[in-house]
Coordinates of C-alpha atoms in Angstrom, one line a residue:
X1 CA 22.5 -160.1 105.7
X2 CA 26.3 -158.5 105.2
X3 CA 25.4 -158.8 101.3
X4 CA 22.9 -156.2 101.1
X5 CA 24.4 -153.5 103.6
X6 CA 26.8 -153.0 100.7
X7 CA 23.8 -152.2 98.6
X8 CA 24.9 -148.3 98.6
X9 CA 28.4 -149.1 97.6
X10 CA 27.1 -151.5 94.6
X11 CA 24.5 -150.9 91.8
X12 CA 23.5 -154.9 92.0
X13 CA 21.2 -154.5 89.0
X14 CA 24.3 -153.5 86.9
X15 CA 25.3 -157.6 87.2
X16 CA 23.6 -160.6 86.4
X17 CA 22.6 -162.4 89.6
X18 CA 20.3 -165.3 90.4
X19 CA 19.2 -166.8 93.7
X20 CA 18.8 -170.3 94.6
X21 CA 16.8 -170.4 98.2
X22 CA 15.8 -172.9 100.4
X23 CA 15.5 -173.7 104.1
X24 CA 12.7 -171.3 104.7
X25 CA 9.5 -170.6 102.9
X26 CA 8.8 -166.8 101.3
X27 CA 5.9 -165.1 99.6
X28 CA 5.4 -163.6 96.2
X29 CA 5.7 -160.4 97.7
X30 CA 9.4 -161.0 98.6
X31 CA 10.3 -162.3 95.6
X32 CA 8.7 -159.1 93.7
X33 CA 10.8 -156.9 96.4
X34 CA 14.0 -158.4 95.4
X35 CA 13.3 -158.1 91.6
X36 CA 12.4 -154.5 92.3
X37 CA 15.5 -153.7 94.2
X38 CA 18.1 -155.9 93.4
X39 CA 17.7 -158.3 90.5
X40 CA 17.6 -157.2 86.9
X41 CA 18.6 -160.0 84.7
X42 CA 18.7 -163.1 87.0
X43 CA 15.9 -165.4 88.1
X44 CA 14.7 -166.2 91.9
X45 CA 14.4 -170.0 92.5
X46 CA 13.5 -172.0 95.9
X47 CA 14.4 -175.4 96.3
X48 CA 13.0 -178.0 99.0
X49 CA 14.9 -180.5 100.6
X50 CA 16.8 -181.4 104.0
X51 CA 20.5 -182.5 104.0
X52 CA 19.4 -186.2 105.1
X53 CA 16.7 -186.1 102.0
X54 CA 18.8 -184.6 99.7
X55 CA 19.0 -180.9 98.1
X56 CA 16.9 -180.5 95.9
X57 CA 14.3 -182.9 96.6
X58 CA 11.7 -180.5 94.7
X59 CA 12.3 -177.3 93.1
X60 CA 9.9 -174.3 91.8
X61 CA 9.5 -174.5 88.0
X62 CA 7.9 -172.2 85.8
X63 CA 4.9 -174.2 85.7
X64 CA 4.2 -173.6 89.8
X65 CA 5.4 -170.0 89.7
X66 CA 2.5 -168.9 87.2
X67 CA 0.2 -171.5 89.0
X68 CA 0.8 -169.4 92.4
X69 CA 0.3 -166.1 90.7
X70 CA -3.1 -167.1 89.7
X71 CA -3.8 -168.4 93.2
X72 CA -3.2 -165.1 94.8
X73 CA -5.5 -163.3 92.8
X74 CA -8.4 -166.6 92.3
X75 CA -9.4 -167.7 96.1
X76 CA -11.7 -170.3 94.4
X77 CA -8.4 -171.8 92.9
X78 CA -6.7 -171.6 96.2
X79 CA -9.7 -173.4 97.8
X80 CA -9.4 -175.9 95.3
X81 CA -5.8 -176.6 95.5
X82 CA -4.6 -176.2 98.9
X83 CA -5.5 -177.0 102.7
X84 CA -5.9 -173.3 104.1
X85 CA -7.5 -170.4 102.5
X86 CA -5.5 -167.7 104.8
X87 CA -1.9 -168.8 103.3
X88 CA -0.4 -169.5 100.0
X89 CA 2.1 -172.3 100.1
X90 CA 5.3 -172.9 98.9
X91 CA 4.4 -175.0 95.5
X92 CA 7.0 -177.2 94.0
X93 CA 7.5 -180.0 91.5
X94 CA 9.4 -183.3 92.1
X95 CA 10.5 -186.5 90.3
X96 CA 8.2 -189.4 91.4
X97 CA 11.3 -192.1 90.6
X98 CA 13.6 -190.3 93.1
X99 CA 10.5 -189.6 95.8
X100 CA 7.6 -191.1 97.1
X101 CA 5.6 -188.4 99.0
X102 CA 2.4 -188.5 100.4
X103 CA 0.4 -186.6 103.5
X104 CA -0.7 -188.3 106.6
X105 CA -3.7 -187.6 108.6
X106 CA -2.6 -184.6 110.1
X107 CA -1.4 -183.2 106.6
X108 CA 2.2 -183.9 107.3
X109 CA 4.3 -184.9 104.5
X110 CA 5.7 -188.2 104.6
X111 CA 8.9 -188.9 102.5
X112 CA 10.4 -192.3 101.2
X113 CA 13.9 -192.7 99.2
X114 CA 13.6 -194.8 96.0
X115 CA 17.0 -194.3 95.4
X116 CA 18.4 -197.8 96.1
X117 CA 22.2 -196.4 96.2
X118 CA 21.6 -193.8 98.8
X119 CA 23.9 -193.9 101.9
X120 CA 20.8 -193.8 104.3
X121 CA 17.8 -194.7 102.3
X122 CA 15.0 -193.0 104.4
X123 CA 11.3 -194.8 104.4
X124 CA 8.3 -193.0 105.9
X125 CA 10.2 -190.2 107.0
X126 CA 8.5 -187.4 108.7
X127 CA 10.1 -183.7 109.4
X128 CA 6.6 -182.4 110.3
X129 CA 6.2 -180.1 107.4
X130 CA 2.8 -178.9 106.4
X131 CA 1.5 -179.5 103.0
X132 CA 0.3 -182.2 100.3
X133 CA 0.6 -183.6 96.9
X134 CA -1.5 -182.8 94.0
X135 CA -0.7 -185.1 90.5
X136 CA 0.1 -183.8 87.3
X137 CA -3.3 -184.8 86.1
X138 CA -5.4 -183.6 88.7
X139 CA -3.3 -180.1 88.3
X140 CA -4.4 -180.2 85.0
X141 CA -8.0 -180.9 85.8
X142 CA -8.4 -178.2 88.3
X143 CA -6.7 -175.8 86.0
X144 CA -8.9 -176.7 83.0
X145 CA -12.1 -176.4 85.3
X146 CA -11.1 -173.0 86.4
X147 CA -10.4 -171.6 82.5
X148 CA -6.7 -171.4 83.6
X149 CA -4.3 -171.9 80.7
X150 CA -0.7 -172.4 82.0
X151 CA 2.4 -174.3 80.4
X152 CA 3.3 -177.8 82.2
X153 CA 6.4 -178.9 80.3
X154 CA 7.4 -181.3 83.5
X155 CA 4.9 -184.2 83.7
X156 CA 5.8 -184.4 87.5
X157 CA 3.4 -183.8 90.3
X158 CA 3.3 -180.8 92.8
X159 CA 4.5 -180.7 95.9
X160 CA 2.9 -177.8 98.5
X161 CA 4.6 -176.7 101.4
X162 CA 3.6 -174.5 104.4
X163 CA 6.2 -175.1 106.4
X164 CA 6.2 -176.6 110.3
X165 CA 3.1 -176.5 112.3
X166 CA 4.2 -174.4 115.1
X167 CA 5.1 -171.2 113.7
X168 CA 1.4 -169.8 113.9
X169 CA 0.0 -167.9 116.6
X170 CA -4.2 -167.5 117.8
X171 CA -5.6 -164.4 118.5
X172 CA -9.2 -164.0 118.9
X173 CA -9.9 -167.2 117.3
X174 CA -7.8 -166.2 114.4
X175 CA -4.8 -168.0 113.0
X176 CA -2.0 -165.7 112.1
X177 CA 1.2 -167.4 110.4
X178 CA 4.5 -166.0 109.8
X179 CA 3.9 -165.6 106.1
X180 CA 0.9 -163.1 106.8
X181 CA 3.3 -161.1 108.3
X182 CA 6.3 -161.7 105.8
X183 CA 3.4 -160.7 103.2
X184 CA 2.7 -157.4 104.8
X185 CA 6.4 -156.3 105.2
X186 CA 7.1 -157.1 101.7
X187 CA 4.3 -155.4 100.3
X188 CA 5.1 -152.4 102.2
X189 CA 8.4 -150.6 101.2
X190 CA 8.3 -148.1 104.2
X191 CA 8.7 -151.1 106.1
X192 CA 10.8 -153.3 103.9
X193 CA 13.5 -151.0 103.5
X194 CA 13.7 -150.7 107.2
X195 CA 13.8 -154.1 109.0
X196 CA 16.1 -157.2 108.0
X197 CA 13.2 -159.8 108.0
X198 CA 13.8 -161.1 111.2
X199 CA 10.8 -160.9 113.3
X200 CA 9.1 -162.5 116.3
X201 CA 5.0 -162.4 116.7
X202 CA 3.9 -163.6 120.1
X203 CA 0.7 -163.1 122.4
X204 CA 1.4 -161.8 126.2
X205 CA 0.4 -164.8 128.3
X206 CA -1.9 -162.4 131.1
X207 CA -3.3 -160.5 128.1
X208 CA -4.4 -163.1 125.6
X209 CA -6.2 -160.8 123.2
X210 CA -2.6 -158.5 122.9
X211 CA -0.6 -159.6 119.4
X212 CA 2.7 -158.5 119.4
X213 CA 5.7 -158.7 116.9
X214 CA 9.2 -157.4 117.7
X215 CA 10.7 -156.7 114.2
X216 CA 14.7 -156.3 113.8
X217 CA 15.5 -152.9 112.0
X218 CA 18.2 -152.8 109.9
X219 CA 21.9 -151.6 110.9
X220 CA 22.2 -147.9 111.8
X221 CA 18.5 -147.4 112.4
X222 CA 17.1 -146.9 115.7
X223 CA 13.4 -147.4 116.6
X224 CA 11.2 -144.0 117.1
X225 CA 7.5 -143.7 118.4
X226 CA 6.6 -142.5 114.7
X227 CA 8.4 -145.4 112.9
X228 CA 6.4 -147.9 115.3
X229 CA 3.1 -146.4 115.2
X230 CA 3.5 -146.4 111.1
X231 CA 4.2 -150.1 111.1
X232 CA 1.7 -150.9 113.7
X233 CA -1.1 -149.2 110.9
X234 CA 0.7 -150.7 108.0
X235 CA 0.3 -154.4 109.9
X236 CA -3.3 -153.5 111.2
X237 CA -4.8 -152.8 108.0
X238 CA -3.2 -155.6 106.0
X239 CA -4.3 -158.2 108.7

């Protein structure tokens, strides 16, 4: 947060800045927003892993990024590849000689480390992240069926990750995920330029149909009726 509060003093696009991100998933709209506002010469890449599994356990590649771009404009491709129609996961590739990964009946990712020299080799390790694995050949076949031509130089399997299964909110029979809100924020500069990206979503216990979102404003900004109503309108239109 402190870094971007200095944006009025420093023109970040004058510098070659690359971001290696991890710890939490983000949407393509966030990536586009960061490129538009801060990054001119560098790249943004996300890695997936934990302190005990290793960082990175998996990484975004040029192929995985290109596939996600196609997924976001092709609902049939999304259905062919992933579990959920309403949410686009993060997509990575990983080295199958380092990790054996599969998903259980609850679609939780299970990891086994194949490095025998690891200080703490983990077997059937479950951190309750939702997702799945698509082999290189499966991915190639699905893309070919959809007449989608994407270069895949690394012949490694793909790992898709939704994150933890506890973040969604159910409203009127529909599930709303944190990434749905993140997508709205960073597709609308009116919102993105005013908030830090930290938010909480919930339903009011006595009014199950009332869906609420609390957003943290950037330093120096105060909530006003106009700003609140404008954000409500943009969220309602997008959701």
